[in-house]
Amino acid sequence: MTTSVKQVLEQKGSIFHAVRPTDSVFDALSLMAQFDIGSVIVTDGDRLLGIFTERDYARKVVLKGLLSRDVRVGDLMTPNPCTVTPAHTVDEVMHIMTENRFRHVPVVEHGRIVGIVTIGDMVKSIVSQQQATIKQLESYIAGDLAAE
């Protein structure tokens, strides 16, 4: 059985957190800390502009000696991020994330942001699939052995 991004979002929820490009990096970090998340989507109204992650902060603020209250998210975000759709499979998204070294990917449907998935979401889904397969195989084997 192949799990879709739609099914992952149904399990975890499709809530995502967004900031504007004019917001300070400090404000974005505060939001990330408040919700214990590793990224925020950068939007202008409903339009996806970019993504800002912990990695962006570490590499573009801390290492350059900038102050998070003085820098705008729009100056440091990753613009035009790779996106996936609800129809993508977990395996496809894992491949995209692994090949491109992403840990967070916005989910977009018909030009509208409908959620975000993380590498953790993908791993959790794969482990859950594997556990279900193991249970089915155990039941099958136990059923066969009981019939003998």
Short mmCIF file of N, CA and C in Angstrom, two decimals:
data_model
loop_
_atom_site.label_atom_id
_atom_site.label_comp_id
_atom_site.label_asym_id
_atom_site.label_seq_id
_atom_site.Cartn_x
_atom_site.Cartn_y
_atom_site.Cartn_z
N MET A 1 0.84 -1.19 0.00
CA MET A 1 0.00 0.00 0.00
C MET A 1 0.88 1.25 0.00
N THR A 2 0.56 2.17 -0.87
CA THR A 2 1.33 3.40 -0.97
C THR A 2 0.56 4.53 -0.30
N THR A 3 1.24 5.21 0.60
CA THR A 3 0.62 6.32 1.32
C THR A 3 0.86 7.61 0.55
N SER A 4 -0.16 8.44 0.48
CA SER A 4 -0.05 9.73 -0.21
C SER A 4 0.18 10.85 0.81
N VAL A 5 0.65 11.98 0.31
CA VAL A 5 0.82 13.16 1.16
C VAL A 5 -0.53 13.58 1.73
N LYS A 6 -1.59 13.41 0.97
CA LYS A 6 -2.94 13.73 1.47
C LYS A 6 -3.24 12.93 2.73
N GLN A 7 -2.90 11.63 2.72
CA GLN A 7 -3.14 10.78 3.89
C GLN A 7 -2.27 11.21 5.08
N VAL A 8 -1.04 11.62 4.80
CA VAL A 8 -0.15 12.09 5.87
C VAL A 8 -0.75 13.35 6.50
N LEU A 9 -1.23 14.28 5.67
CA LEU A 9 -1.83 15.51 6.19
C LEU A 9 -3.11 15.23 6.97
N GLU A 10 -3.87 14.22 6.54
CA GLU A 10 -5.08 13.85 7.27
C GLU A 10 -4.73 13.36 8.67
N GLN A 11 -3.61 12.67 8.80
CA GLN A 11 -3.15 12.15 10.10
C GLN A 11 -2.59 13.25 10.99
N LYS A 12 -1.69 14.06 10.45
CA LYS A 12 -0.97 15.05 11.25
C LYS A 12 -1.69 16.40 11.32
N GLY A 13 -2.56 16.65 10.37
CA GLY A 13 -3.22 17.95 10.28
C GLY A 13 -2.52 18.81 9.23
N SER A 14 -3.24 19.77 8.72
CA SER A 14 -2.68 20.58 7.65
C SER A 14 -2.34 22.00 8.11
N ILE A 15 -2.22 22.16 9.41
CA ILE A 15 -1.85 23.47 9.94
C ILE A 15 -0.41 23.78 9.56
N PHE A 16 -0.18 25.00 9.12
CA PHE A 16 1.18 25.47 8.88
C PHE A 16 1.27 26.89 9.40
N HIS A 17 2.48 27.34 9.63
CA HIS A 17 2.69 28.68 10.17
C HIS A 17 3.44 29.51 9.14
N ALA A 18 2.99 30.74 8.96
CA ALA A 18 3.55 31.59 7.92
C ALA A 18 3.93 32.95 8.48
N VAL A 19 4.90 33.55 7.84
CA VAL A 19 5.32 34.92 8.15
C VAL A 19 5.36 35.70 6.83
N ARG A 20 5.45 37.00 6.96
CA ARG A 20 5.59 37.86 5.78
C ARG A 20 7.07 38.12 5.53
N PRO A 21 7.45 38.45 4.32
CA PRO A 21 8.86 38.71 4.04
C PRO A 21 9.40 39.93 4.79
N THR A 22 8.50 40.82 5.22
CA THR A 22 8.93 42.01 5.95
C THR A 22 9.08 41.77 7.45
N ASP A 23 8.65 40.60 7.93
CA ASP A 23 8.80 40.27 9.35
C ASP A 23 10.28 40.09 9.67
N SER A 24 10.64 40.38 10.91
CA SER A 24 12.04 40.18 11.32
C SER A 24 12.32 38.70 11.51
N VAL A 25 13.57 38.34 11.36
CA VAL A 25 14.00 36.97 11.61
C VAL A 25 13.67 36.60 13.06
N PHE A 26 13.81 37.55 13.97
CA PHE A 26 13.49 37.31 15.37
C PHE A 26 12.03 36.88 15.52
N ASP A 27 11.12 37.55 14.81
CA ASP A 27 9.70 37.19 14.87
C ASP A 27 9.47 35.79 14.32
N ALA A 28 10.15 35.45 13.24
CA ALA A 28 10.01 34.11 12.67
C ALA A 28 10.53 33.06 13.65
N LEU A 29 11.66 33.33 14.27
CA LEU A 29 12.22 32.39 15.25
C LEU A 29 11.31 32.24 16.46
N SER A 30 10.71 33.34 16.89
CA SER A 30 9.77 33.28 18.02
C SER A 30 8.59 32.38 17.69
N LEU A 31 8.06 32.51 16.48
CA LEU A 31 6.95 31.67 16.05
C LEU A 31 7.37 30.20 16.00
N MET A 32 8.57 29.95 15.48
CA MET A 32 9.08 28.59 15.39
C MET A 32 9.26 27.99 16.79
N ALA A 33 9.75 28.80 17.72
CA ALA A 33 9.94 28.32 19.09
C ALA A 33 8.58 28.07 19.77
N GLN A 34 7.63 28.96 19.55
CA GLN A 34 6.30 28.83 20.16
C GLN A 34 5.64 27.52 19.76
N PHE A 35 5.79 27.12 18.51
CA PHE A 35 5.12 25.91 18.02
C PHE A 35 6.06 24.72 17.87
N ASP A 36 7.30 24.89 18.31
CA ASP A 36 8.31 23.82 18.27
C ASP A 36 8.42 23.22 16.86
N ILE A 37 8.64 24.12 15.89
CA ILE A 37 8.76 23.72 14.49
C ILE A 37 10.09 24.21 13.94
N GLY A 38 10.53 23.62 12.85
CA GLY A 38 11.83 23.94 12.28
C GLY A 38 11.80 24.86 11.08
N SER A 39 10.59 25.28 10.68
CA SER A 39 10.49 26.17 9.53
C SER A 39 9.16 26.91 9.55
N VAL A 40 9.14 28.01 8.80
CA VAL A 40 7.90 28.74 8.55
C VAL A 40 7.83 29.04 7.06
N ILE A 41 6.65 29.07 6.56
CA ILE A 41 6.42 29.41 5.16
C ILE A 41 6.35 30.94 5.07
N VAL A 42 6.93 31.49 4.03
CA VAL A 42 6.91 32.94 3.81
C VAL A 42 5.88 33.22 2.71
N THR A 43 4.90 34.05 3.06
CA THR A 43 3.81 34.31 2.12
C THR A 43 3.55 35.81 1.96
N ASP A 44 2.90 36.12 0.86
CA ASP A 44 2.35 37.45 0.62
C ASP A 44 0.87 37.19 0.35
N GLY A 45 0.05 37.35 1.37
CA GLY A 45 -1.35 36.95 1.26
C GLY A 45 -1.40 35.43 1.15
N ASP A 46 -2.00 34.93 0.09
CA ASP A 46 -2.08 33.48 -0.13
C ASP A 46 -0.95 32.96 -1.00
N ARG A 47 -0.09 33.85 -1.46
CA ARG A 47 0.96 33.47 -2.41
C ARG A 47 2.23 33.02 -1.68
N LEU A 48 2.71 31.83 -2.04
CA LEU A 48 3.93 31.28 -1.46
C LEU A 48 5.14 31.98 -2.07
N LEU A 49 5.95 32.60 -1.21
CA LEU A 49 7.16 33.29 -1.68
C LEU A 49 8.42 32.48 -1.37
N GLY A 50 8.41 31.82 -0.21
CA GLY A 50 9.60 31.10 0.20
C GLY A 50 9.38 30.32 1.47
N ILE A 51 10.50 29.84 2.00
CA ILE A 51 10.49 29.11 3.27
C ILE A 51 11.70 29.58 4.06
N PHE A 52 11.53 29.70 5.37
CA PHE A 52 12.62 30.09 6.25
C PHE A 52 12.79 28.99 7.29
N THR A 53 14.00 28.46 7.39
CA THR A 53 14.26 27.31 8.25
C THR A 53 15.33 27.61 9.29
N GLU A 54 15.45 26.69 10.23
CA GLU A 54 16.53 26.79 11.22
C GLU A 54 17.88 26.81 10.52
N ARG A 55 18.01 26.07 9.47
CA ARG A 55 19.26 26.03 8.70
C ARG A 55 19.56 27.41 8.11
N ASP A 56 18.53 28.09 7.57
CA ASP A 56 18.73 29.45 7.04
C ASP A 56 19.25 30.36 8.15
N TYR A 57 18.65 30.24 9.32
CA TYR A 57 19.07 31.08 10.45
C TYR A 57 20.53 30.80 10.81
N ALA A 58 20.88 29.55 10.97
CA ALA A 58 22.23 29.20 11.40
C ALA A 58 23.28 29.66 10.39
N ARG A 59 23.00 29.49 9.14
CA ARG A 59 23.99 29.79 8.10
C ARG A 59 23.99 31.23 7.63
N LYS A 60 22.84 31.88 7.69
CA LYS A 60 22.74 33.22 7.10
C LYS A 60 22.68 34.35 8.13
N VAL A 61 22.45 34.00 9.39
CA VAL A 61 22.40 35.03 10.43
C VAL A 61 23.56 34.83 11.40
N VAL A 62 23.57 33.70 12.07
CA VAL A 62 24.55 33.45 13.12
C VAL A 62 25.98 33.49 12.56
N LEU A 63 26.24 32.75 11.51
CA LEU A 63 27.59 32.68 10.97
C LEU A 63 28.07 34.00 10.38
N LYS A 64 27.14 34.85 10.00
CA LYS A 64 27.53 36.15 9.42
C LYS A 64 27.53 37.27 10.46
N GLY A 65 27.21 36.92 11.70
CA GLY A 65 27.23 37.91 12.77
C GLY A 65 26.12 38.94 12.69
N LEU A 66 25.03 38.60 12.03
CA LEU A 66 23.90 39.53 11.93
C LEU A 66 23.02 39.42 13.17
N LEU A 67 22.19 40.42 13.39
CA LEU A 67 21.26 40.41 14.51
C LEU A 67 19.86 40.08 14.00
N SER A 68 19.24 39.07 14.61
CA SER A 68 17.95 38.58 14.12
C SER A 68 16.84 39.64 14.18
N ARG A 69 16.97 40.62 15.06
CA ARG A 69 15.94 41.67 15.13
C ARG A 69 16.09 42.68 13.98
N ASP A 70 17.29 42.74 13.38
CA ASP A 70 17.56 43.74 12.34
C ASP A 70 17.40 43.21 10.92
N VAL A 71 17.28 41.91 10.77
CA VAL A 71 17.23 41.31 9.44
C VAL A 71 15.81 40.85 9.13
N ARG A 72 15.38 41.07 7.90
CA ARG A 72 14.04 40.67 7.46
C ARG A 72 14.08 39.26 6.88
N VAL A 73 13.01 38.52 7.10
CA VAL A 73 12.90 37.15 6.61
C VAL A 73 13.08 37.11 5.09
N GLY A 74 12.51 38.06 4.39
CA GLY A 74 12.59 38.09 2.93
C GLY A 74 14.01 38.17 2.41
N ASP A 75 14.91 38.69 3.21
CA ASP A 75 16.31 38.80 2.79
C ASP A 75 17.06 37.47 2.91
N LEU A 76 16.54 36.56 3.73
CA LEU A 76 17.27 35.33 4.03
C LEU A 76 16.52 34.04 3.69
N MET A 77 15.26 34.16 3.36
CA MET A 77 14.46 32.96 3.07
C MET A 77 15.02 32.24 1.84
N THR A 78 14.62 30.99 1.71
CA THR A 78 14.87 30.26 0.48
C THR A 78 13.69 30.57 -0.44
N PRO A 79 13.93 31.32 -1.51
CA PRO A 79 12.81 31.71 -2.38
C PRO A 79 12.35 30.55 -3.26
N ASN A 80 11.09 30.63 -3.68
CA ASN A 80 10.51 29.65 -4.60
C ASN A 80 10.86 28.21 -4.22
N PRO A 81 10.47 27.79 -3.03
CA PRO A 81 10.86 26.45 -2.59
C PRO A 81 10.20 25.36 -3.43
N CYS A 82 10.84 24.23 -3.45
CA CYS A 82 10.26 23.04 -4.08
C CYS A 82 8.97 22.72 -3.31
N THR A 83 7.94 22.34 -4.02
CA THR A 83 6.68 21.98 -3.38
C THR A 83 6.25 20.60 -3.87
N VAL A 84 5.32 20.01 -3.13
CA VAL A 84 4.70 18.76 -3.53
C VAL A 84 3.20 18.95 -3.48
N THR A 85 2.47 17.98 -4.04
CA THR A 85 1.01 18.04 -4.02
C THR A 85 0.49 16.94 -3.10
N PRO A 86 -0.77 17.01 -2.71
CA PRO A 86 -1.35 15.95 -1.90
C PRO A 86 -1.32 14.59 -2.59
N ALA A 87 -1.23 14.58 -3.91
CA ALA A 87 -1.22 13.32 -4.66
C ALA A 87 0.14 12.62 -4.66
N HIS A 88 1.21 13.35 -4.33
CA HIS A 88 2.52 12.72 -4.26
C HIS A 88 2.50 11.59 -3.23
N THR A 89 3.30 10.56 -3.48
CA THR A 89 3.42 9.48 -2.51
C THR A 89 4.53 9.79 -1.52
N VAL A 90 4.49 9.13 -0.39
CA VAL A 90 5.54 9.29 0.62
C VAL A 90 6.89 8.92 0.02
N ASP A 91 6.94 7.85 -0.77
CA ASP A 91 8.20 7.45 -1.40
C ASP A 91 8.73 8.54 -2.33
N GLU A 92 7.85 9.15 -3.11
CA GLU A 92 8.27 10.24 -4.01
C GLU A 92 8.82 11.42 -3.22
N VAL A 93 8.14 11.78 -2.15
CA VAL A 93 8.57 12.93 -1.34
C VAL A 93 9.90 12.62 -0.64
N MET A 94 10.04 11.39 -0.14
CA MET A 94 11.32 11.00 0.48
C MET A 94 12.45 11.14 -0.52
N HIS A 95 12.21 10.74 -1.75
CA HIS A 95 13.23 10.85 -2.79
C HIS A 95 13.57 12.32 -3.05
N ILE A 96 12.56 13.16 -3.19
CA ILE A 96 12.77 14.59 -3.42
C ILE A 96 13.56 15.21 -2.27
N MET A 97 13.16 14.90 -1.04
CA MET A 97 13.84 15.46 0.13
C MET A 97 15.28 14.98 0.24
N THR A 98 15.50 13.71 -0.01
CA THR A 98 16.84 13.14 0.10
C THR A 98 17.76 13.70 -0.98
N GLU A 99 17.28 13.73 -2.21
CA GLU A 99 18.09 14.22 -3.33
C GLU A 99 18.46 15.69 -3.17
N ASN A 100 17.53 16.48 -2.64
CA ASN A 100 17.74 17.93 -2.55
C ASN A 100 18.16 18.40 -1.16
N ARG A 101 18.23 17.46 -0.22
CA ARG A 101 18.63 17.76 1.15
C ARG A 101 17.69 18.76 1.84
N PHE A 102 16.38 18.58 1.62
CA PHE A 102 15.35 19.36 2.30
C PHE A 102 14.85 18.59 3.50
N ARG A 103 14.39 19.29 4.51
CA ARG A 103 13.73 18.64 5.64
C ARG A 103 12.28 19.09 5.78
N HIS A 104 11.90 20.14 5.03
CA HIS A 104 10.55 20.69 5.08
C HIS A 104 10.11 21.03 3.66
N VAL A 105 8.90 20.60 3.28
CA VAL A 105 8.40 20.89 1.94
C VAL A 105 6.94 21.33 2.02
N PRO A 106 6.63 22.52 1.49
CA PRO A 106 5.23 22.95 1.44
C PRO A 106 4.42 22.06 0.50
N VAL A 107 3.16 21.87 0.87
CA VAL A 107 2.23 21.10 0.04
C VAL A 107 1.28 22.11 -0.59
N VAL A 108 1.22 22.10 -1.92
CA VAL A 108 0.41 23.07 -2.65
C VAL A 108 -0.55 22.32 -3.57
N GLU A 109 -1.80 22.78 -3.55
CA GLU A 109 -2.82 22.20 -4.43
C GLU A 109 -3.57 23.33 -5.11
N HIS A 110 -3.59 23.30 -6.43
CA HIS A 110 -4.25 24.35 -7.23
C HIS A 110 -3.77 25.74 -6.84
N GLY A 111 -2.46 25.87 -6.62
CA GLY A 111 -1.87 27.17 -6.30
C GLY A 111 -2.07 27.63 -4.87
N ARG A 112 -2.68 26.81 -4.04
CA ARG A 112 -2.97 27.17 -2.64
C ARG A 112 -2.17 26.28 -1.69
N ILE A 113 -1.58 26.87 -0.67
CA ILE A 113 -0.83 26.10 0.33
C ILE A 113 -1.84 25.34 1.19
N VAL A 114 -1.65 24.01 1.28
CA VAL A 114 -2.59 23.20 2.06
C VAL A 114 -1.91 22.52 3.25
N GLY A 115 -0.61 22.75 3.41
CA GLY A 115 0.11 22.16 4.53
C GLY A 115 1.60 22.15 4.28
N ILE A 116 2.29 21.46 5.17
CA ILE A 116 3.73 21.28 5.04
C ILE A 116 4.06 19.89 5.58
N VAL A 117 5.00 19.23 4.93
CA VAL A 117 5.44 17.92 5.41
C VAL A 117 6.93 17.99 5.71
N THR A 118 7.34 17.18 6.66
CA THR A 118 8.73 17.15 7.08
C THR A 118 9.32 15.77 6.85
N ILE A 119 10.62 15.70 6.93
CA ILE A 119 11.29 14.41 6.81
C ILE A 119 10.81 13.48 7.92
N GLY A 120 10.55 14.03 9.10
CA GLY A 120 10.01 13.23 10.21
C GLY A 120 8.65 12.64 9.90
N ASP A 121 7.81 13.42 9.22
CA ASP A 121 6.49 12.91 8.81
C ASP A 121 6.64 11.74 7.84
N MET A 122 7.60 11.87 6.94
CA MET A 122 7.81 10.81 5.94
C MET A 122 8.33 9.53 6.61
N VAL A 123 9.29 9.68 7.50
CA VAL A 123 9.85 8.52 8.20
C VAL A 123 8.77 7.85 9.05
N LYS A 124 7.98 8.64 9.75
CA LYS A 124 6.90 8.09 10.58
C LYS A 124 5.91 7.30 9.72
N SER A 125 5.58 7.81 8.55
CA SER A 125 4.65 7.12 7.66
C SER A 125 5.24 5.81 7.17
N ILE A 126 6.50 5.82 6.79
CA ILE A 126 7.15 4.59 6.31
C ILE A 126 7.22 3.54 7.41
N VAL A 127 7.59 3.96 8.62
CA VAL A 127 7.65 3.02 9.75
C VAL A 127 6.27 2.44 10.02
N SER A 128 5.25 3.27 9.97
CA SER A 128 3.89 2.80 10.21
C SER A 128 3.47 1.77 9.15
N GLN A 129 3.82 2.05 7.89
CA GLN A 129 3.52 1.10 6.81
C GLN A 129 4.23 -0.23 7.05
N GLN A 130 5.49 -0.16 7.43
CA GLN A 130 6.26 -1.38 7.67
C GLN A 130 5.69 -2.18 8.84
N GLN A 131 5.29 -1.49 9.90
CA GLN A 131 4.70 -2.18 11.04
C GLN A 131 3.39 -2.88 10.65
N ALA A 132 2.59 -2.23 9.82
CA ALA A 132 1.34 -2.84 9.36
C ALA A 132 1.63 -4.08 8.52
N THR A 133 2.62 -4.00 7.67
CA THR A 133 3.00 -5.15 6.85
C THR A 133 3.48 -6.30 7.72
N ILE A 134 4.29 -6.01 8.71
CA ILE A 134 4.78 -7.05 9.63
C ILE A 134 3.62 -7.71 10.35
N LYS A 135 2.66 -6.91 10.83
CA LYS A 135 1.50 -7.48 11.52
C LYS A 135 0.70 -8.40 10.58
N GLN A 136 0.52 -7.96 9.35
CA GLN A 136 -0.22 -8.79 8.38
C GLN A 136 0.51 -10.10 8.13
N LEU A 137 1.82 -10.03 7.98
CA LEU A 137 2.60 -11.25 7.73
C LEU A 137 2.57 -12.17 8.94
N GLU A 138 2.66 -11.59 10.15
CA GLU A 138 2.59 -12.41 11.37
C GLU A 138 1.24 -13.10 11.47
N SER A 139 0.17 -12.38 11.18
CA SER A 139 -1.17 -12.97 11.22
C SER A 139 -1.31 -14.06 10.18
N TYR A 140 -0.78 -13.82 9.01
CA TYR A 140 -0.84 -14.82 7.94
C TYR A 140 -0.09 -16.09 8.34
N ILE A 141 1.11 -15.90 8.87
CA ILE A 141 1.93 -17.06 9.29
C ILE A 141 1.27 -17.79 10.44
N ALA A 142 0.79 -17.05 11.42
CA ALA A 142 0.12 -17.66 12.59
C ALA A 142 -1.13 -18.41 12.14
N GLY A 143 -1.85 -17.86 11.19
CA GLY A 143 -3.06 -18.52 10.68
C GLY A 143 -2.72 -19.79 9.95
N ASP A 144 -1.66 -19.77 9.17
CA ASP A 144 -1.22 -20.97 8.45
C ASP A 144 -0.76 -22.05 9.39
N LEU A 145 -0.02 -21.66 10.44
CA LEU A 145 0.51 -22.63 11.40
C LEU A 145 -0.62 -23.25 12.22
N ALA A 146 -1.64 -22.47 12.52
CA ALA A 146 -2.75 -23.00 13.32
C ALA A 146 -3.56 -24.01 12.51
N ALA A 147 -3.56 -23.86 11.18
CA ALA A 147 -4.32 -24.76 10.32
C ALA A 147 -3.63 -26.11 10.16
N GLU A 148 -2.32 -26.17 10.41
CA GLU A 148 -1.58 -27.45 10.23
C GLU A 148 -1.81 -28.43 11.33
#
